Short mmCIF file of C-alpha atoms and ligand atoms in Angstrom, two decimals:
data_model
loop_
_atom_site.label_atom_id
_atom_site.label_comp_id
_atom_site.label_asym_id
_atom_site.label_seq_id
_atom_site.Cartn_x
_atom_site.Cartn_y
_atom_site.Cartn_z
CA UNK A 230 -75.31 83.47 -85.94
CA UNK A 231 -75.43 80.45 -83.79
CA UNK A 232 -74.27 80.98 -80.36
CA UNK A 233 -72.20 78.83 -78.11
CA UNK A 234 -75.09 78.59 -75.53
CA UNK A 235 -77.65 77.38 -78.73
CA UNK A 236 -75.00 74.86 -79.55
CA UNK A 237 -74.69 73.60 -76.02
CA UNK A 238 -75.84 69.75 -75.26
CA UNK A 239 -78.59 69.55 -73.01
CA UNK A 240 -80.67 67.18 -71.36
CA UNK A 241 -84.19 68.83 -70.58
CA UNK A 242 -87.09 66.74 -69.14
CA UNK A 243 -84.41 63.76 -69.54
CA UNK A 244 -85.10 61.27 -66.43
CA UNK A 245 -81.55 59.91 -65.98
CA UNK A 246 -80.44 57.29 -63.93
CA UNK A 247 -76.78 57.34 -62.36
CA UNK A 248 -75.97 54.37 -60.22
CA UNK A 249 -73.00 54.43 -58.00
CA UNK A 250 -73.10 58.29 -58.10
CA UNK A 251 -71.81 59.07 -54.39
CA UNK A 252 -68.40 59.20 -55.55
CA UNK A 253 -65.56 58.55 -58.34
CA UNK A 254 -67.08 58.52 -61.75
CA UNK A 255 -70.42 58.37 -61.05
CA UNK A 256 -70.17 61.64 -58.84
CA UNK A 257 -68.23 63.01 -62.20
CA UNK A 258 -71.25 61.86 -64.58
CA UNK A 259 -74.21 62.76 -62.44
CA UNK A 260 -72.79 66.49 -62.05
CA UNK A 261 -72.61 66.81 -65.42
CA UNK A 262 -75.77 65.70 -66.42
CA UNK A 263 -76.82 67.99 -63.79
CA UNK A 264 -75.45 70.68 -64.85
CA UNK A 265 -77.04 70.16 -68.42
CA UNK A 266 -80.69 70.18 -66.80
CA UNK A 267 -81.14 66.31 -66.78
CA UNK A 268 -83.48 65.44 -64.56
CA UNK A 269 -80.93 63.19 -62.33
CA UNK A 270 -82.14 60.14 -60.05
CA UNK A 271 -78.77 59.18 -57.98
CA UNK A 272 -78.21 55.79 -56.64
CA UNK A 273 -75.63 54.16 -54.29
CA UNK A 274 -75.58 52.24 -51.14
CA UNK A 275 -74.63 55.20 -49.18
CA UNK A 276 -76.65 57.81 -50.74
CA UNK A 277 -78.90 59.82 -48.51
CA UNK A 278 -82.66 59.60 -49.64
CA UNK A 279 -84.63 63.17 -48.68
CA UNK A 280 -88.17 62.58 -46.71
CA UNK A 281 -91.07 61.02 -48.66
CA UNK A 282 -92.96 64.02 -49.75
CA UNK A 283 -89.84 65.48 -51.54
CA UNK A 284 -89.63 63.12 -53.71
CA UNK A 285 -93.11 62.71 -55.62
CA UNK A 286 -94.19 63.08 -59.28
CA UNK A 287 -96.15 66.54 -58.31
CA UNK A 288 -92.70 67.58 -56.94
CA UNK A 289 -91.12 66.84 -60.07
CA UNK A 290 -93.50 69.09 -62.28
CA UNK A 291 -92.78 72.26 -60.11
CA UNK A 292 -88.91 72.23 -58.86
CA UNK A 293 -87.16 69.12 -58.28
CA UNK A 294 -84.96 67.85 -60.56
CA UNK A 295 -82.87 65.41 -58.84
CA UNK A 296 -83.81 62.64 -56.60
CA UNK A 297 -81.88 60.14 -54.68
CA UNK A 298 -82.58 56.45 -54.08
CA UNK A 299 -80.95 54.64 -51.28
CA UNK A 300 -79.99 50.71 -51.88
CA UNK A 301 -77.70 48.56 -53.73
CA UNK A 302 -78.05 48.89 -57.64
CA UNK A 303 -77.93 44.65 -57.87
CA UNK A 304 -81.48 45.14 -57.71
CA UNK A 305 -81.61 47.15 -60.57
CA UNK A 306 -85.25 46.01 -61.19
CA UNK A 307 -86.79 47.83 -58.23
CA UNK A 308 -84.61 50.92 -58.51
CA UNK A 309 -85.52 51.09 -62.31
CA UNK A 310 -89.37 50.31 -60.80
CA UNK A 311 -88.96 53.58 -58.32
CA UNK A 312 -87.33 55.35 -60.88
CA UNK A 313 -90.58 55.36 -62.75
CA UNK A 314 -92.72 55.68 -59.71
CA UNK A 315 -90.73 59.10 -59.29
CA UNK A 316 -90.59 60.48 -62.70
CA UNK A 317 -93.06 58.56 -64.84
CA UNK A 318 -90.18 57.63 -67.39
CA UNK A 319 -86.84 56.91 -67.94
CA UNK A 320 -84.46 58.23 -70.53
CA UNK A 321 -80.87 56.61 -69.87
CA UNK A 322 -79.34 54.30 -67.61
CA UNK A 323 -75.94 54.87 -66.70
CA UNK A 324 -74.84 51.71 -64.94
CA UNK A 325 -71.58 52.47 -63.26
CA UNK A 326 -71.61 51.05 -59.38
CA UNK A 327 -69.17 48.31 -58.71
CA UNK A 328 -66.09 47.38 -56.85
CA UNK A 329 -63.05 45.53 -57.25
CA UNK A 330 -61.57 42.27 -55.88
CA UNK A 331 -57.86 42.02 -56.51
CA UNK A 332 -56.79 38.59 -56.18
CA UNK A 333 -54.97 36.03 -58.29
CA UNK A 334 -57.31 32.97 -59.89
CA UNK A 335 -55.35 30.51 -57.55
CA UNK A 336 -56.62 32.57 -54.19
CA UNK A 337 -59.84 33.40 -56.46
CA UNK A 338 -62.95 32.18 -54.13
CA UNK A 339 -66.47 31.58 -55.92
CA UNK A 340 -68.07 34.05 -53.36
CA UNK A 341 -66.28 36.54 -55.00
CA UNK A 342 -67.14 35.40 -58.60
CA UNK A 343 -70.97 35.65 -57.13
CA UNK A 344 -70.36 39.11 -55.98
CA UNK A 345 -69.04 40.39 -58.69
CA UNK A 346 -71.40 39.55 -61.31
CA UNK A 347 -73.82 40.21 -59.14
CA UNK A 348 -72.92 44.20 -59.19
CA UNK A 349 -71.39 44.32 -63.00
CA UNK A 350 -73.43 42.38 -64.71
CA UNK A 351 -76.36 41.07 -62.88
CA UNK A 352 -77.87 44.66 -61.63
CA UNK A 353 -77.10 46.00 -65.28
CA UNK A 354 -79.17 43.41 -66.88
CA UNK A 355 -82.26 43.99 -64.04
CA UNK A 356 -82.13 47.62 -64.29
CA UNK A 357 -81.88 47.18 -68.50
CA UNK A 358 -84.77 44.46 -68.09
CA UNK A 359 -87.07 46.66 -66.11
CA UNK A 360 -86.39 49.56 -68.17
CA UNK A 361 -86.76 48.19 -71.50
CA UNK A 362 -90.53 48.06 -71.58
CA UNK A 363 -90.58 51.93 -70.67
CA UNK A 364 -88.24 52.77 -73.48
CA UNK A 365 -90.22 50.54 -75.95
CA UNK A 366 -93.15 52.39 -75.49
CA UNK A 367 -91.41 56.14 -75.26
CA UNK A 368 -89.64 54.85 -78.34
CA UNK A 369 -86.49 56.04 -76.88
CA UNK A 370 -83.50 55.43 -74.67
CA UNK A 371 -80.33 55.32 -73.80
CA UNK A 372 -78.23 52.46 -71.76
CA UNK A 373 -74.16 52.51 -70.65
CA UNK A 374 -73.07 49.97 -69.64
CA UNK A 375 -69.50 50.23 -67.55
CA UNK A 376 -66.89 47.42 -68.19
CA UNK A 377 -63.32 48.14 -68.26
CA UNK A 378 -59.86 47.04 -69.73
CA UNK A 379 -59.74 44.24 -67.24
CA UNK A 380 -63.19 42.87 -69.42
CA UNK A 381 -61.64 43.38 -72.37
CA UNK A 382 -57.63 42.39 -72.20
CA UNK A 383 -57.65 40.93 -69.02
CA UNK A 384 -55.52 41.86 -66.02
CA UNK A 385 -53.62 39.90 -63.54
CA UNK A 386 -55.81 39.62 -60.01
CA UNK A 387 -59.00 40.00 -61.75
CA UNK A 388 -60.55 36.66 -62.87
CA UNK A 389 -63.80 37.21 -61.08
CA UNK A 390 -63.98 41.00 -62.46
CA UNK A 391 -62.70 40.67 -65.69
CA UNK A 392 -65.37 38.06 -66.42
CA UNK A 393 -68.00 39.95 -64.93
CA UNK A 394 -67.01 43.04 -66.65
CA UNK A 395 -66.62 41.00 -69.96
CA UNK A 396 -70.42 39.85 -69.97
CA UNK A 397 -71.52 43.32 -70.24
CA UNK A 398 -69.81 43.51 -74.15
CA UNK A 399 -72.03 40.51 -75.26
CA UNK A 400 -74.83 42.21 -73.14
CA UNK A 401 -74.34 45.44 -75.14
CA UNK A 402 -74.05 44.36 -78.75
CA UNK A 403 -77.22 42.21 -78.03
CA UNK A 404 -79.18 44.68 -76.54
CA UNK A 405 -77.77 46.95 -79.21
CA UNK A 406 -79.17 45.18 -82.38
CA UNK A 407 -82.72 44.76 -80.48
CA UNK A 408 -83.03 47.97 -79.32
CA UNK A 409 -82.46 49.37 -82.52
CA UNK A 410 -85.73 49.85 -83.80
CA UNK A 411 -87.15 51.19 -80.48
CA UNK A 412 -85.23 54.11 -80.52
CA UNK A 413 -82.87 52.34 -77.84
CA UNK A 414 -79.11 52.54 -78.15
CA UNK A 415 -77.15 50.66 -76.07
CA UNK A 416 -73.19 51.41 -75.13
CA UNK A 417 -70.23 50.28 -73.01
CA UNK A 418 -67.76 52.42 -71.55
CA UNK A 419 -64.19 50.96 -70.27
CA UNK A 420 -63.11 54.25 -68.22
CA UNK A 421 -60.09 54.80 -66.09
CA UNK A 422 -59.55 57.29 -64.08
CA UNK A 423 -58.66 58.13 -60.12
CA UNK A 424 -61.32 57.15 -57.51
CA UNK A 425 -61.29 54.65 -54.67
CA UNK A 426 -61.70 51.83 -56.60
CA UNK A 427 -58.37 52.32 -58.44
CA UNK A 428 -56.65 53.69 -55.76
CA UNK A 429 -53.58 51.54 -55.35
CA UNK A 430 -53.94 49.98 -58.91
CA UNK A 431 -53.01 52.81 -60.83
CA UNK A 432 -49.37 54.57 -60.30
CA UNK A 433 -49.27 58.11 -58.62
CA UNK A 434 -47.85 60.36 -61.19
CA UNK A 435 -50.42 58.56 -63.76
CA UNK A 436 -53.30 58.98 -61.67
CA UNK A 437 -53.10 62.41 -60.67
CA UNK A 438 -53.56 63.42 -64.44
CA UNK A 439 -56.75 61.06 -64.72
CA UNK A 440 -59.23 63.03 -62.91
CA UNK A 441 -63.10 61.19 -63.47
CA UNK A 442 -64.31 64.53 -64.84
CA UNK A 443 -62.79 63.33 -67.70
CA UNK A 444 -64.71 60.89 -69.05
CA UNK A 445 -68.32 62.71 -68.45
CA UNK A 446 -68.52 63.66 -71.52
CA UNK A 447 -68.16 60.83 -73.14
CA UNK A 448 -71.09 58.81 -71.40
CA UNK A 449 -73.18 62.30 -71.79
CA UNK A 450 -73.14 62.52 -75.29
CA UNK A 451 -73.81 58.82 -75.71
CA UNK A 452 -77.07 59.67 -73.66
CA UNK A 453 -77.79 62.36 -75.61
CA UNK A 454 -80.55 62.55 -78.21
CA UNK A 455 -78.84 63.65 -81.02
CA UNK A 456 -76.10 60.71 -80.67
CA UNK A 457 -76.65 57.93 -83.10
CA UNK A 458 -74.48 55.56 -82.31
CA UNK A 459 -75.03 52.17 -80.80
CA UNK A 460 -73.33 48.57 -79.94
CA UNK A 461 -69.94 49.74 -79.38
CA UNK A 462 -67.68 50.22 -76.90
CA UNK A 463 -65.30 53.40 -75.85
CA UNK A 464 -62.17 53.05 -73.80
CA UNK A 465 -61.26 56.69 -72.16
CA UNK A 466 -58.86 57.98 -69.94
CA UNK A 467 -57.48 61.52 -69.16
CA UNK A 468 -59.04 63.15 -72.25
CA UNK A 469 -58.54 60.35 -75.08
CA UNK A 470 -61.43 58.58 -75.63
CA UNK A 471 -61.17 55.27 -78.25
CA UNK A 472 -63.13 52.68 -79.57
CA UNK A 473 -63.45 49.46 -79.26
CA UNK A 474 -63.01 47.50 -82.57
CA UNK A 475 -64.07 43.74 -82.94
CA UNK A 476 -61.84 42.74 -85.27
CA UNK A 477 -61.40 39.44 -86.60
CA UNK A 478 -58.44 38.33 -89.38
CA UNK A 479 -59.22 37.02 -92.16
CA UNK A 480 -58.38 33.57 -90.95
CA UNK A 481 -57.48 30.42 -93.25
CA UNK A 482 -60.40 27.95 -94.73
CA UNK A 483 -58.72 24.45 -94.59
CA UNK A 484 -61.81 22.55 -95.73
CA UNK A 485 -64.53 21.33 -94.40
CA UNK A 486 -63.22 19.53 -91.58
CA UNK A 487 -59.42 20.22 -91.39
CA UNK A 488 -57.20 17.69 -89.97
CA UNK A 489 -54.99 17.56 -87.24
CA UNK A 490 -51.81 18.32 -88.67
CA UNK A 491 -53.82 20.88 -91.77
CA UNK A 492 -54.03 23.17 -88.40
CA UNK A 493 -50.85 22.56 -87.31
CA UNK A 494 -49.14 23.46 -90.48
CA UNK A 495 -51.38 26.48 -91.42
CA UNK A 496 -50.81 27.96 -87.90
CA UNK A 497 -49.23 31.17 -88.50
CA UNK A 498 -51.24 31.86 -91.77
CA UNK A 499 -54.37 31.46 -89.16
CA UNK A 500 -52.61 33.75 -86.21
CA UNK A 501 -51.60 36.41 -89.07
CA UNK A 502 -53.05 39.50 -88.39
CA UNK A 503 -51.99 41.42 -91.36
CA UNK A 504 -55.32 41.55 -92.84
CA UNK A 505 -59.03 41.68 -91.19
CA UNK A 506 -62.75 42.45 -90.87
CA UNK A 507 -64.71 44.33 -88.27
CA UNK A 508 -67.33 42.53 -87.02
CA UNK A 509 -71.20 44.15 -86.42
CA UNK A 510 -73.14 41.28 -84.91
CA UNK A 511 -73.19 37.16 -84.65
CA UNK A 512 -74.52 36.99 -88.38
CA UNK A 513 -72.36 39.00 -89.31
CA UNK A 514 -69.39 36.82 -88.41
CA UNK A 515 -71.21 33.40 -89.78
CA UNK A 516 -71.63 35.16 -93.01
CA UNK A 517 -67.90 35.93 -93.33
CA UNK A 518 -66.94 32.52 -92.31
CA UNK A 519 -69.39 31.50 -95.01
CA UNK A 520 -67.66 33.62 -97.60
CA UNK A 521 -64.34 31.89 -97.10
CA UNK A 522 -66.54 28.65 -98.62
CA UNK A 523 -65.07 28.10 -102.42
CA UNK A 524 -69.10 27.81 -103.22
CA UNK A 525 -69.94 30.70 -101.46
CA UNK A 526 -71.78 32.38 -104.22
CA UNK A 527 -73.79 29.33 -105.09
CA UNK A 528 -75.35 29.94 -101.60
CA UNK A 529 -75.93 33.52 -102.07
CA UNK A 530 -73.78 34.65 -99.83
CA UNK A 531 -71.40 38.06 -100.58
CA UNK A 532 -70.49 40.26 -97.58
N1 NAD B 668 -61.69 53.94 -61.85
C1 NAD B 668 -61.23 53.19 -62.86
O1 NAD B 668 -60.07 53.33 -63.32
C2 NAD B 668 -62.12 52.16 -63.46
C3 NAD B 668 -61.59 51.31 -64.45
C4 NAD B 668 -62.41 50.40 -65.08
C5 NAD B 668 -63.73 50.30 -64.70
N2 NAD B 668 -64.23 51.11 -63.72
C6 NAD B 668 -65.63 50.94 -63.34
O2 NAD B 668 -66.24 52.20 -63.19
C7 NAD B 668 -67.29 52.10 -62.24
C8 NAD B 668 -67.16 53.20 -61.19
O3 NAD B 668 -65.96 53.02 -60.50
P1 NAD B 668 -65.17 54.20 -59.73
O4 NAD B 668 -63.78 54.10 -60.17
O5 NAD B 668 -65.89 55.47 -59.84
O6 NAD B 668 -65.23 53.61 -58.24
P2 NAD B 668 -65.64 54.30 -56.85
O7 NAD B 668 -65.33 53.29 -55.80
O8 NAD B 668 -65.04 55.64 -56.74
O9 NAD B 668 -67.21 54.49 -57.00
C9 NAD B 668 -68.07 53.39 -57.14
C10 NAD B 668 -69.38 53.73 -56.46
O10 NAD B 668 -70.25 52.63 -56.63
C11 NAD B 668 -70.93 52.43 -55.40
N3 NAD B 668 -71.41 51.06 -55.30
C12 NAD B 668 -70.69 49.92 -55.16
N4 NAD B 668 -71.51 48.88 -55.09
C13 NAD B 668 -72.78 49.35 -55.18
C14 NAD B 668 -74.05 48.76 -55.19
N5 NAD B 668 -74.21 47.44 -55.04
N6 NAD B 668 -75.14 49.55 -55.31
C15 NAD B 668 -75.02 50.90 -55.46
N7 NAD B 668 -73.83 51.51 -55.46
C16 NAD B 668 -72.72 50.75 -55.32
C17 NAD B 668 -69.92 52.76 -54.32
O11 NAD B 668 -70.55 53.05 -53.07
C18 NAD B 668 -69.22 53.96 -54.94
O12 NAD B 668 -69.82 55.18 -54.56
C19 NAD B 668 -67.22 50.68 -61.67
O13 NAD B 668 -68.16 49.87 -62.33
C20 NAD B 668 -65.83 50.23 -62.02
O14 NAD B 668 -65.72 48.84 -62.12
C21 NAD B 668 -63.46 52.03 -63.09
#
């Protein structure tokens, strides 16, 4: 009989990176993977590095199993470069550090634009960059990638971190398809839940019952080695967890090149969203545009 320990998901002589892990969700993911005998590097700006000798690969192969590294995770290259200094390999990336600037497009400065892609999606795609060659040749790994509903539906005050946090869904279905056979699958997580960042954004009575515990497991188990899935994206909050679907309708071909008023007419027949597709990659959606073509079969085209 299988016991509940037996079925338990662990994470073994698993190097995992945590960014932004001092507090909030990262605090909440790096425990967990903790607890589940990862071997856990933390990152933040205000994270407390131990004394050199503590923290060498002779340590690692007799006790330690977490290590700490100090500085800001927009240079995700040279944190994913210590990272292997210290452990000699890398498993998954969690890349959750960030911060919000609330402010309406018309007070919107470009300075803040710059700042916030550089922490959302600039340090994700350095620490992805510098990692990727690592996972290549272990033929595994494992990258999340934290956006949030502001990146996908938008929300009012956050221009500059909605399109930040938007760049990492592109970023992830990419990465996704060309990681796919290196062993390297590649998610996004849109997470809410209480923590300093959303304090003041989300109500009281709503945060209290969104603790950041609860969405551990999700970005655990997409670390883990017996998850399959890649490319998508999972919104979670207070113990539902959803995904992401890119949906597309099935729009309206007008001909080749439609005219003016064609569009006009055949507006709501293009808006309706009674029937649709899901979408895996760019192809993907050209070859379903395709299909709409009256010759479409003359071109060998049938999705
Ligand atoms: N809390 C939510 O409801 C929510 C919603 C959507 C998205 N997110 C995203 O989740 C992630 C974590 O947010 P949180 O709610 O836990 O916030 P938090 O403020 O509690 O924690 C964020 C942590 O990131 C660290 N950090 C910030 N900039 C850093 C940098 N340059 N280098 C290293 N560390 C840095 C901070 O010091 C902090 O410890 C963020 O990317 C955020 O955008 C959170």
């Amino acid at each position: 009989m299988t016991t509940q320990t037996e079925k338990m998901l662990r994470f073994d002589d698993q190097v995992v990176l945590v960014t932004g892990a001092s507090r909030g969700l990262g605090r909440a993911y790096a425990d967990l993977f903790s607890q589940r005998g990862a071997i856990l590097v933390e990152n933040d700006l205000d994270i407390v590095e131990p004394p050199e000798p503590e923290t060498t690969q002779s340590q690692l192969a007799s006790t330690s199993k977490k290590f700490a590294i100090a500085g800001s995770a927009i240079d995700g290259g040279a944190l994913v470069e210590r990272v292997l200094a210290l452990t000699g390999r890398i498993d998954s990336l969690v890349l959750n550090a960030g911060f919000l600037r609330d402010r309406s497009f018309a007070k919107a400065s470009e300075a803040e634009l710059h700042e916030l892609l550089d922490v959302h999606l600039m340090g994700p795609w350095r620490a992805a960059k510098a990692a990727w060659p690592a996972m290549v040749k272990q033929g595994f790994g494992r990258i999340i990638f934290t956006t949030s509903p502001a990146g996908l539906y938008g929300g009012f005050g956050q221009s500059a971190y909605s399109a930040a946090k938007a760049g990492l869904i592109g970023l992830t279905r990419t990465l996704a398809i060309e990681g796919e056979k290196h062993g390297i699958l590649v998610n996004c997580v849109a997470p809410l839940a209480a923590s300093r960042l959303s304090m003041g954004v989300l109500p009281p009575p709503i945060a209290e019952r969104l603790p950041p515990e609860s969405i551990a497991a999700l970005v655990a188990f997409l670390c883990h080695p017996s998850c399959t899935t890649s490319g998508q994206v999972y919104e979670a909050a207070g113990g539902t967890i959803a995904r992401q679907i890119m949906h597309r309708n099935l729009g309206l071909h007008l001909g080749q090149i439609p005219n003016l008023e064609a569009v006009r007419d055949a507006w709501q027949a293009i808006n309706d969203a009674s029937q649709g597709e899901d979408l895996v990659s760019s192809t993907d959606a050209l070859l379903r545009f395709v299909s709409r073509w009256p010759d479409a079969s003359h071109l060998g085209v049938n999705v």
